[in-house]
Coordinates of C-alpha atoms and ligand atoms in Angstrom, one line a residue:
M30 CA 43.1 11.5 -6.4
A31 CA 39.4 12.0 -5.6
S32 CA 38.6 12.3 -9.2
M33 CA 40.6 9.2 -10.0
L34 CA 38.6 7.3 -7.4
N35 CA 35.4 8.8 -8.8
H36 CA 36.4 7.5 -12.1
Q37 CA 37.0 4.1 -10.8
L38 CA 33.8 4.1 -8.9
S39 CA 31.8 5.0 -11.9
T40 CA 33.3 2.7 -14.5
C41 CA 33.1 -0.9 -15.2
A42 CA 36.7 -1.8 -16.0
I43 CA 37.5 -5.1 -17.6
S44 CA 40.9 -7.0 -17.5
S45 CA 42.0 -10.5 -16.5
S46 CA 43.4 -12.2 -13.3
S47 CA 42.0 -13.7 -10.0
S48 CA 39.3 -12.1 -7.9
T49 CA 40.2 -9.7 -5.1
F50 CA 38.3 -7.1 -3.1
F51 CA 39.0 -3.6 -4.4
N52 CA 36.9 -1.9 -1.8
K53 CA 35.3 -4.2 0.7
T54 CA 32.1 -2.5 1.0
N55 CA 31.5 -1.5 -2.6
F56 CA 33.2 -3.7 -5.0
I57 CA 34.3 -7.2 -5.8
S58 CA 37.1 -6.7 -8.3
S59 CA 38.2 -9.6 -10.5
T60 CA 41.8 -8.7 -11.4
S61 CA 41.8 -11.7 -13.7
S62 CA 39.1 -10.1 -15.7
N63 CA 39.7 -6.6 -14.2
L64 CA 35.9 -6.7 -13.7
S65 CA 34.5 -4.4 -10.9
L66 CA 30.9 -5.0 -9.8
P67 CA 29.1 -2.7 -7.5
L68 CA 27.8 -4.6 -4.5
K69 CA 26.4 -2.7 -1.5
N70 CA 26.2 0.9 -2.5
P71 CA 23.2 1.2 -4.8
R72 CA 24.1 4.7 -5.8
I73 CA 27.2 3.5 -7.6
Q74 CA 26.4 2.7 -11.2
C75 CA 28.4 0.6 -13.5
V76 CA 28.7 2.7 -16.7
A77 CA 30.7 2.4 -19.9
N78 CA 31.7 6.0 -20.2
P79 CA 33.9 8.4 -18.2
P80 CA 32.4 10.4 -15.3
A81 CA 28.9 11.6 -16.0
E82 CA 29.5 15.1 -14.7
K83 CA 32.1 15.8 -17.3
T84 CA 30.3 14.7 -20.4
T85 CA 26.6 14.7 -19.7
Y86 CA 24.6 17.3 -21.6
T87 CA 22.1 19.1 -19.4
T88 CA 19.0 21.0 -20.7
K89 CA 18.2 24.5 -19.3
V90 CA 14.9 23.3 -17.8
S91 CA 14.9 23.3 -14.0
R92 CA 13.7 20.3 -12.1
N93 CA 10.2 20.6 -10.6
A94 CA 11.0 21.6 -7.1
N95 CA 8.1 19.5 -5.8
M96 CA 9.5 16.4 -7.3
A97 CA 12.7 17.2 -5.5
K98 CA 10.8 17.1 -2.2
L99 CA 9.8 13.5 -2.6
Q100 CA 11.7 11.1 -0.4
A101 CA 13.5 8.2 -2.0
G102 CA 11.4 6.1 -4.4
Y103 CA 7.7 5.4 -4.2
L104 CA 7.4 2.7 -1.6
F105 CA 6.5 -0.2 -3.7
P106 CA 9.1 0.2 -6.4
E107 CA 11.6 0.5 -3.6
I108 CA 10.4 -2.9 -2.2
A109 CA 10.6 -4.4 -5.7
R110 CA 14.2 -3.1 -5.9
R111 CA 15.1 -4.7 -2.6
K112 CA 13.5 -7.9 -3.6
A113 CA 15.5 -7.9 -6.9
A114 CA 18.7 -7.3 -5.0
H115 CA 17.9 -10.2 -2.6
M116 CA 17.3 -12.5 -5.5
L117 CA 20.6 -11.5 -7.0
K118 CA 22.2 -12.3 -3.6
Y119 CA 20.4 -15.6 -3.3
P120 CA 19.7 -16.8 -6.8
D121 CA 18.4 -20.2 -5.6
A122 CA 16.1 -19.0 -2.9
Q123 CA 12.4 -19.5 -3.3
V124 CA 11.3 -15.9 -2.7
I125 CA 7.7 -15.4 -1.6
S126 CA 6.1 -12.0 -2.1
L127 CA 3.5 -10.9 0.4
G128 CA 4.6 -7.4 0.0
I129 CA 3.3 -5.2 -2.7
G130 CA -0.3 -6.3 -2.5
D131 CA -0.6 -7.5 -6.1
T132 CA -3.3 -10.0 -6.8
T133 CA -2.2 -13.5 -7.9
E134 CA -5.2 -15.6 -8.8
P135 CA -6.5 -16.0 -12.4
I136 CA -9.4 -13.8 -13.4
P137 CA -12.6 -15.8 -13.5
E138 CA -13.5 -17.1 -17.0
V139 CA -16.9 -15.4 -17.1
I140 CA -15.0 -12.1 -17.0
T141 CA -12.1 -12.9 -19.4
A142 CA -14.5 -14.4 -21.9
A143 CA -16.3 -11.1 -22.1
M144 CA -13.0 -9.2 -22.6
A145 CA -11.9 -11.7 -25.3
K146 CA -15.2 -11.3 -27.1
R147 CA -14.9 -7.5 -27.1
A148 CA -11.3 -7.7 -28.2
Q149 CA -12.3 -9.9 -31.1
S150 CA -15.2 -7.8 -32.1
L151 CA -12.8 -4.9 -32.6
S152 CA -11.7 -6.8 -35.8
T153 CA -15.2 -6.5 -37.3
I154 CA -16.9 -3.6 -39.0
E155 CA -19.9 -3.8 -36.6
G156 CA -17.9 -4.4 -33.5
Y157 CA -15.1 -1.8 -34.0
S158 CA -15.2 1.2 -31.7
G159 CA -12.7 4.0 -31.3
Y160 CA -12.7 6.7 -28.6
G161 CA -15.5 6.1 -26.2
A162 CA -17.2 8.4 -23.7
E163 CA -14.6 9.9 -21.4
Q164 CA -16.8 9.1 -18.4
G165 CA -17.2 5.5 -19.4
E166 CA -19.8 3.3 -21.1
K167 CA -23.3 3.9 -20.0
Q168 CA -24.0 0.2 -19.3
L169 CA -21.0 -0.1 -17.0
R170 CA -21.7 3.2 -15.2
S171 CA -25.3 2.1 -14.6
A172 CA -24.2 -1.4 -13.4
I173 CA -21.7 0.3 -10.9
A174 CA -24.5 2.5 -9.6
S175 CA -27.0 -0.3 -9.1
T176 CA -24.4 -2.9 -7.7
F177 CA -22.4 -0.8 -5.3
Y178 CA -24.7 2.1 -4.5
K179 CA -28.2 0.6 -4.6
G180 CA -30.7 2.7 -2.6
L181 CA -28.0 5.4 -1.8
G182 CA -29.2 8.0 -4.4
I183 CA -26.1 7.6 -6.6
E184 CA -26.9 7.6 -10.3
E185 CA -25.2 6.6 -13.5
G186 CA -24.3 10.2 -14.2
D187 CA -22.4 10.6 -10.9
I188 CA -20.0 7.8 -11.9
F189 CA -16.7 8.3 -13.9
V190 CA -15.1 5.1 -15.0
S191 CA -11.4 5.1 -15.0
D192 CA -8.2 3.1 -15.5
G193 CA -7.9 2.6 -11.7
A194 CA -8.2 4.3 -8.3
K195 CA -4.6 5.3 -8.2
C196 CA -4.9 7.2 -11.5
D197 CA -8.0 8.9 -10.2
I198 CA -6.3 10.0 -7.0
S199 CA -3.8 11.9 -9.1
R200 CA -6.5 13.3 -11.3
L201 CA -8.4 14.4 -8.2
Q202 CA -5.3 16.2 -7.0
V203 CA -5.1 18.0 -10.4
L204 CA -8.8 18.9 -9.9
F205 CA -8.1 20.5 -6.4
G206 CA -4.9 22.1 -7.4
S207 CA -1.8 23.3 -5.4
N208 CA -3.5 25.6 -3.0
V209 CA -5.5 23.1 -0.9
T210 CA -4.4 21.6 2.3
I211 CA -4.7 17.8 2.8
A212 CA -5.2 15.4 5.7
V213 CA -4.3 11.7 5.6
Q214 CA -4.7 8.8 7.9
D215 CA -1.3 7.9 9.4
P216 CA -0.4 5.2 8.2
S217 CA -2.0 5.4 4.8
Y218 CA -1.7 4.3 1.2
P219 CA 1.3 6.4 0.0
A220 CA -0.3 7.7 -3.2
Y221 CA -2.3 10.4 -1.3
V222 CA 0.8 12.0 0.2
D223 CA 3.1 11.6 -2.8
S224 CA 0.6 13.1 -5.2
G225 CA 0.0 15.9 -2.8
V226 CA 3.8 16.6 -2.7
I227 CA 4.0 16.5 -6.5
M228 CA 1.1 19.0 -6.7
G229 CA 2.9 21.4 -4.4
Q230 CA 0.3 21.2 -1.6
T231 CA 3.0 20.4 1.0
G232 CA 6.1 21.8 2.6
Q233 CA 9.5 20.0 2.7
F234 CA 10.0 16.6 4.2
Q235 CA 10.9 17.1 7.9
K236 CA 13.4 14.3 8.7
D237 CA 13.0 14.6 12.5
V238 CA 9.3 13.8 12.4
E239 CA 9.3 11.9 9.1
K240 CA 6.4 14.1 7.8
Y241 CA 5.9 16.6 5.1
G242 CA 5.1 20.1 6.2
K243 CA 1.5 21.3 5.7
I244 CA 0.0 17.8 5.7
E245 CA -2.3 16.9 8.6
Y246 CA -1.4 13.4 9.6
M247 CA -4.3 11.8 11.4
K248 CA -2.7 9.2 13.6
C249 CA -4.4 5.7 13.5
T250 CA -3.2 3.3 16.2
P251 CA -4.4 0.3 18.1
E252 CA -5.1 2.7 21.0
N253 CA -7.7 4.7 19.0
G254 CA -9.0 1.7 17.2
F255 CA -7.3 2.9 14.0
F256 CA -9.7 5.8 13.8
P257 CA -8.3 9.3 14.3
D258 CA -9.2 11.4 17.4
L259 CA -10.9 14.1 15.4
S260 CA -10.9 16.5 18.3
T261 CA -7.1 16.8 17.8
V262 CA -7.2 17.0 14.0
A263 CA -6.8 20.5 12.4
R264 CA -9.0 21.6 9.5
S265 CA -7.9 20.6 6.0
D266 CA -9.6 21.3 2.7
I267 CA -9.3 17.7 1.5
I268 CA -9.4 14.6 3.8
F269 CA -8.2 11.4 2.3
F270 CA -9.8 8.5 4.1
C271 CA -9.5 4.8 3.1
S272 CA -11.7 2.1 4.6
P273 CA -11.0 -0.7 4.9
N274 CA -7.6 0.8 5.3
N275 CA -4.5 -0.1 3.5
P276 CA -2.2 -0.9 5.4
T277 CA -3.9 -1.4 8.8
G278 CA -6.8 -3.5 7.5
A279 CA -9.2 -1.5 9.8
A280 CA -12.7 -0.8 8.5
A281 CA -14.4 2.3 10.0
T282 CA -17.7 1.7 11.7
R283 CA -20.9 3.5 10.8
E284 CA -20.6 5.5 14.0
Q285 CA -17.0 6.5 13.2
L286 CA -17.9 7.5 9.6
T287 CA -20.9 9.5 10.8
R288 CA -18.4 11.4 13.0
L289 CA -16.1 11.9 10.0
V290 CA -18.9 13.2 7.8
Q291 CA -20.0 15.6 10.6
F292 CA -16.3 16.7 11.0
A293 CA -16.1 17.5 7.3
K294 CA -19.4 19.3 7.4
D295 CA -18.3 21.4 10.4
N296 CA -15.1 22.4 8.6
G297 CA -16.4 22.7 5.1
S298 CA -13.9 20.0 3.9
I299 CA -14.2 17.4 1.2
I300 CA -13.6 13.7 1.9
V301 CA -11.9 11.7 -0.8
Y302 CA -13.1 8.2 0.3
D303 CA -11.1 5.3 -1.0
S304 CA -13.2 2.1 -1.0
A305 CA -10.8 -0.1 -3.0
Y306 CA -11.2 -2.9 -0.5
S307 CA -14.9 -2.6 0.3
L308 CA -15.9 -6.1 -0.8
Y309 CA -13.5 -7.5 1.9
I310 CA -15.8 -6.2 4.6
S311 CA -17.4 -9.0 6.5
D312 CA -19.1 -7.2 9.4
E313 CA -21.6 -4.3 9.5
S314 CA -19.1 -1.6 8.6
P315 CA -20.3 0.5 5.7
Q316 CA -19.0 -0.4 2.2
S317 CA -19.5 3.1 0.9
I318 CA -19.3 6.6 2.5
F319 CA -22.6 7.3 0.9
E320 CA -24.3 5.0 3.4
I321 CA -23.8 7.9 5.8
P322 CA -26.7 10.4 5.6
G323 CA -25.4 13.8 4.3
A324 CA -22.2 12.3 2.9
K325 CA -23.1 13.3 -0.7
E326 CA -22.6 17.0 0.3
V327 CA -19.0 16.5 1.6
A328 CA -17.6 13.4 0.0
L329 CA -16.6 11.7 -3.2
E330 CA -15.6 8.1 -3.5
T331 CA -13.0 6.3 -5.6
S332 CA -12.9 2.5 -6.0
S333 CA -11.5 -0.2 -8.2
F334 CA -11.9 -3.7 -9.7
S335 CA -8.2 -4.4 -9.0
K336 CA -8.7 -6.3 -5.7
F337 CA -12.2 -7.6 -6.4
A338 CA -11.5 -9.3 -9.7
G339 CA -7.7 -9.4 -10.1
F340 CA -7.8 -6.4 -12.4
T341 CA -4.4 -4.9 -11.2
G342 CA -3.0 -5.5 -14.6
V343 CA -6.2 -5.0 -16.6
R344 CA -6.8 -1.6 -15.1
L345 CA -10.3 -0.5 -14.3
G346 CA -11.8 1.6 -11.5
W347 CA -14.3 4.4 -10.9
T348 CA -14.9 7.6 -9.0
V349 CA -18.3 8.8 -7.8
V350 CA -18.7 12.6 -7.6
P351 CA -22.3 13.3 -6.4
K352 CA -24.0 16.4 -7.9
E353 CA -24.7 17.6 -4.4
L354 CA -20.9 18.2 -3.8
L355 CA -20.2 21.9 -4.4
F356 CA -17.2 24.2 -4.1
S357 CA -17.4 27.2 -1.8
D358 CA -18.7 29.3 -4.8
G359 CA -21.5 26.8 -5.4
F360 CA -19.9 25.3 -8.5
P361 CA -20.4 21.5 -8.8
V362 CA -17.2 19.5 -8.2
A363 CA -18.5 16.9 -10.7
K364 CA -18.5 19.5 -13.5
D365 CA -14.8 20.3 -12.9
F366 CA -13.9 16.7 -12.6
N367 CA -15.7 16.0 -15.9
R368 CA -13.5 18.7 -17.4
I369 CA -10.3 17.1 -15.9
V370 CA -11.3 13.7 -17.2
C371 CA -12.0 15.1 -20.7
T372 CA -8.7 16.9 -20.7
C373 CA -6.3 14.5 -19.0
F374 CA -7.9 11.2 -19.9
N375 CA -9.6 9.8 -22.9
G376 CA -11.8 7.3 -21.2
S377 CA -11.0 3.8 -20.0
S378 CA -10.0 1.2 -22.5
N379 CA -13.0 -0.5 -24.1
I380 CA -11.8 -4.1 -23.4
P381 CA -11.5 -3.7 -19.6
Q382 CA -14.9 -2.0 -19.6
A383 CA -16.4 -5.1 -21.1
G384 CA -14.7 -7.0 -18.3
G385 CA -16.1 -4.6 -15.7
T386 CA -19.6 -5.1 -17.1
A387 CA -19.2 -8.9 -16.9
C388 CA -18.0 -8.5 -13.3
L389 CA -21.3 -6.9 -12.4
S390 CA -23.5 -9.6 -14.1
P391 CA -25.0 -12.1 -11.6
E392 CA -22.3 -14.7 -12.5
G393 CA -19.6 -12.0 -12.3
V394 CA -20.6 -10.9 -8.9
K395 CA -20.5 -14.5 -7.7
A396 CA -17.1 -15.0 -9.3
M397 CA -15.8 -11.8 -7.6
S398 CA -17.0 -12.9 -4.2
E399 CA -15.2 -16.2 -4.7
V400 CA -12.0 -14.4 -5.6
V401 CA -12.4 -12.2 -2.5
G402 CA -13.3 -15.3 -0.4
F403 CA -10.1 -17.0 -1.5
Y404 CA -7.9 -14.1 -0.3
K405 CA -9.9 -13.9 2.9
E406 CA -9.0 -17.5 3.6
N407 CA -5.4 -16.6 3.1
T408 CA -5.8 -13.8 5.5
K409 CA -7.1 -16.1 8.2
I410 CA -4.1 -18.4 7.7
I411 CA -1.7 -15.5 8.2
V412 CA -3.6 -14.0 11.2
D413 CA -3.8 -17.4 12.9
T414 CA 0.0 -17.9 12.3
F415 CA 1.0 -14.6 13.9
N416 CA -1.5 -15.1 16.7
S417 CA -0.1 -18.5 17.5
L418 CA 3.3 -17.0 17.7
G419 CA 2.1 -14.5 20.3
F420 CA 2.2 -11.4 18.2
K421 CA -0.4 -8.7 18.4
V422 CA -2.1 -8.8 15.0
Y423 CA -4.5 -6.2 13.6
G424 CA -6.6 -6.1 10.4
G425 CA -7.3 -9.2 8.4
K426 CA -11.0 -9.4 9.2
N427 CA -12.3 -6.8 6.7
A428 CA -9.2 -6.5 4.5
P429 CA -6.6 -8.6 2.7
Y430 CA -3.9 -7.1 4.9
V431 CA -2.5 -8.2 8.2
W432 CA -0.8 -5.6 10.4
V433 CA 1.7 -7.2 12.7
Y434 CA 3.2 -5.4 15.7
F435 CA 6.9 -5.6 16.5
P436 CA 7.1 -3.4 19.6
G437 CA 10.3 -1.3 19.8
R438 CA 11.6 -2.3 16.5
S439 CA 12.2 -0.4 13.3
S440 CA 9.9 -1.8 10.6
W441 CA 12.6 -1.6 7.9
D442 CA 14.8 -3.7 10.2
V443 CA 12.0 -6.3 10.6
F444 CA 11.4 -6.2 6.8
A445 CA 15.1 -6.8 6.2
E446 CA 15.2 -9.6 8.9
I447 CA 12.3 -11.4 7.4
L448 CA 13.6 -11.1 3.9
E449 CA 17.1 -12.2 4.8
K450 CA 16.1 -15.1 7.0
T451 CA 13.0 -16.4 5.3
H452 CA 13.1 -15.0 1.8
I453 CA 9.6 -13.5 2.3
V454 CA 8.9 -10.0 1.1
T455 CA 6.6 -8.0 3.4
T456 CA 6.0 -4.3 3.6
P457 CA 7.6 -2.1 6.4
G458 CA 4.9 -0.2 8.2
S459 CA 6.8 3.0 8.3
G460 CA 6.6 3.1 4.5
F461 CA 3.0 4.2 5.0
G462 CA 3.8 7.0 7.3
P463 CA 5.5 7.5 10.7
G464 CA 2.4 6.0 12.4
G465 CA 3.3 2.7 10.8
E466 CA 6.6 2.4 12.6
G467 CA 7.0 -0.8 14.5
F468 CA 4.5 -2.7 12.2
I469 CA 4.8 -4.9 9.2
R470 CA 2.1 -5.4 6.6
V471 CA 1.6 -8.9 5.4
S472 CA -0.5 -9.1 2.3
A473 CA -2.8 -12.1 1.7
F474 CA -2.5 -11.9 -2.0
G475 CA -0.7 -15.1 -2.9
H476 CA -1.2 -18.6 -4.1
R477 CA -2.4 -20.8 -1.3
E478 CA 0.8 -23.0 -1.3
N479 CA 3.0 -19.9 -1.0
V480 CA 0.9 -18.5 1.8
L481 CA 1.2 -21.8 3.7
E482 CA 4.9 -22.0 3.0
A483 CA 5.4 -18.4 4.1
C484 CA 3.5 -19.2 7.4
R485 CA 5.8 -22.2 7.9
R486 CA 8.8 -20.0 7.6
F487 CA 7.3 -17.3 9.9
K488 CA 6.8 -20.0 12.5
Q489 CA 10.4 -21.2 12.0
L490 CA 11.8 -17.7 12.4
Y491 CA 9.6 -16.5 15.3
K492 CA 8.8 -19.8 17.1
F493 CA 10.5 -18.6 20.3
I494 CA 7.8 -15.9 20.7
S495 CA 5.1 -18.3 21.8
N496 CA 1.8 -17.7 23.6
D497 CA 2.6 -20.8 25.5
E498 CA 4.2 -19.5 28.6
S499 CA 5.9 -22.8 29.5
K500 CA 7.6 -22.8 26.1
L501 CA 8.7 -19.2 26.7
L502 CA 10.3 -20.2 30.0
E503 CA 11.8 -23.3 28.5
N504 CA 13.4 -21.0 25.9
A505 CA 14.4 -18.4 28.5
W506 CA 17.8 -17.8 27.1
I507 CA 16.3 -17.1 23.7
G508 CA 13.8 -14.9 25.4
K509 CA 16.6 -13.1 27.1
H510 CA 18.2 -12.4 23.8
M511 CA 14.9 -11.2 22.4
V512 CA 14.3 -8.9 25.4
L513 CA 17.7 -7.3 25.0
H514 CA 17.2 -7.1 21.3
L515 CA 13.8 -5.5 21.4
A516 CA 13.6 -3.2 24.4
S517 CA 15.1 -4.7 27.5
S518 CA 12.0 -4.7 29.5
R519 CA 9.0 -6.7 30.7
Q520 CA 6.9 -4.3 28.7
V521 CA 7.9 -6.1 25.6
Y522 CA 6.3 -9.3 26.9
Q523 CA 3.2 -7.4 28.0
E524 CA 2.9 -5.8 24.6
L525 CA 3.4 -9.2 22.9
G526 CA 0.6 -10.5 25.1
V527 CA 2.8 -13.3 26.5
W528 CA 3.0 -11.8 30.0
S529 CA 1.2 -13.4 32.9
E530 CA 0.8 -11.4 36.1
N531 CA 0.3 -14.6 38.0
R532 CA 3.4 -16.2 36.8
P533 CA 5.6 -13.7 35.1
P534 CA 8.8 -15.1 33.6
D535 CA 10.9 -13.8 36.5
N536 CA 13.8 -15.9 35.6
L537 CA 14.2 -13.7 32.5
P538 CA 16.3 -10.5 32.7
Q539 CA 14.5 -7.4 33.9
Ligands
PLP603 C1 -6.1 2.0 -0.9 C2 -5.8 1.8 -2.3 N1 -6.3 2.6 -3.2 C3 -6.1 2.5 -4.5 C4 -5.2 1.5 -5.0 C5 -4.9 1.4 -6.4 O1 -5.9 0.8 -7.1 P1 -5.8 0.7 -8.7 O2 -5.2 -0.6 -9.0 O3 -7.3 0.7 -9.1 O4 -5.1 1.8 -9.2 C6 -4.7 0.6 -4.1 C7 -3.7 -0.4 -4.6 O5 -3.1 -1.1 -3.9 C8 -4.9 0.8 -2.7 O6 -4.4 0.0 -1.8

């Protein structure tokens, strides 16, 4: 019986008569066509053959046990999957994506023109080039050093051009190997944790705390200004630190980074500093870890053209490994990284490198700052919207991400609510680590009309949570619903910043 059911669940049977539910939760079965389509349970596949377990050939190669430790999918493909499922459910909906953090605006002409020119020159005898230097073209390395690290003692030879910061993060993990311990900001960009798991640096995932064993999670919350309390952080070999941070949008101050560098020095750790959003900084926060005296002995830095010039698809980044950075035996980290780059990577594609060089020309720098400026305007629109609705909102000032607080709620629930009711894709905070629970990340990467439309829909959905107390009282019954729904207490209002001690909304349920 069970195997019959299994067979039914794993096949796509076709016949002909009118539609009925075969199994309410999993299938709509059209008896007229005898067509069974999986609905809710994503694990059930519609396949043309009999049960997989009976016929599938398996090799004798065991699965990498570290891969088996990984939880579900990588966050962003999982969000893309949910978006696709939503679009299937609502084929006519105008879905707006403020989720994955992918750039949307065209690359400035001055940059694409340089790439087109290089592409065309590959068709000429004089312009053709094959494999290039694994570390990148001299002109680009030199332009990166003089544009981003001027006066900081970083030279062309310290820079390794790459196909993006994410790829470099994995290559750095290969460099450090399986025996190191790692620390990450919590919440943080998921590539640090997942690549650490794949490398075997971690223990199993512990469901009760939503953490992998052997990773030091450095909690970053509104209470600590999104900078970890280092007095409670245990020593790790490698500290991944991203500023401005994805997802919280917080940029560490000079004083905080000075403490971080000192912490690394005291512990003999290496900081992997991710500055993929440094051009979004609009206050005095450092744009590079190397602005901190002594950082060259304890830090390397990875960065990217992705969010500066819309190169998410073009693929170009870089990593700076200062010659001063040494392993415990005195061997230069840069020499080993060079070996990794030469072994695992054959250098960045020549066409994006022409684009990168154009980015760093005076016109290119201006064009990049316009691209960044555009997204920063989007950020302000989103921040203002959530502020006007009475939410506590973080980030946004120095980063293209807005970190919105939904006290007492599961972020996957809020993600699902927003998607279902507004057709807007966001990112659930808990996808970035347990410290992100209760938050939603709203990305400012979007066409202006989409961002404005999304904000209209956010206002529609959350209009009852208003900073305007009289409106709150007027909508007391909705407030009551909200209170019950969220946490059944005044605290919710206090946390939302809509509480007035002088005139608390006493007519609301306590
Ligand atoms: C913090 C951070 N680092 C690195 C990356 C990846 O950059 P790249 O496109 O250069 O691989 C991202 C992309 O979103 C990011 O948010």
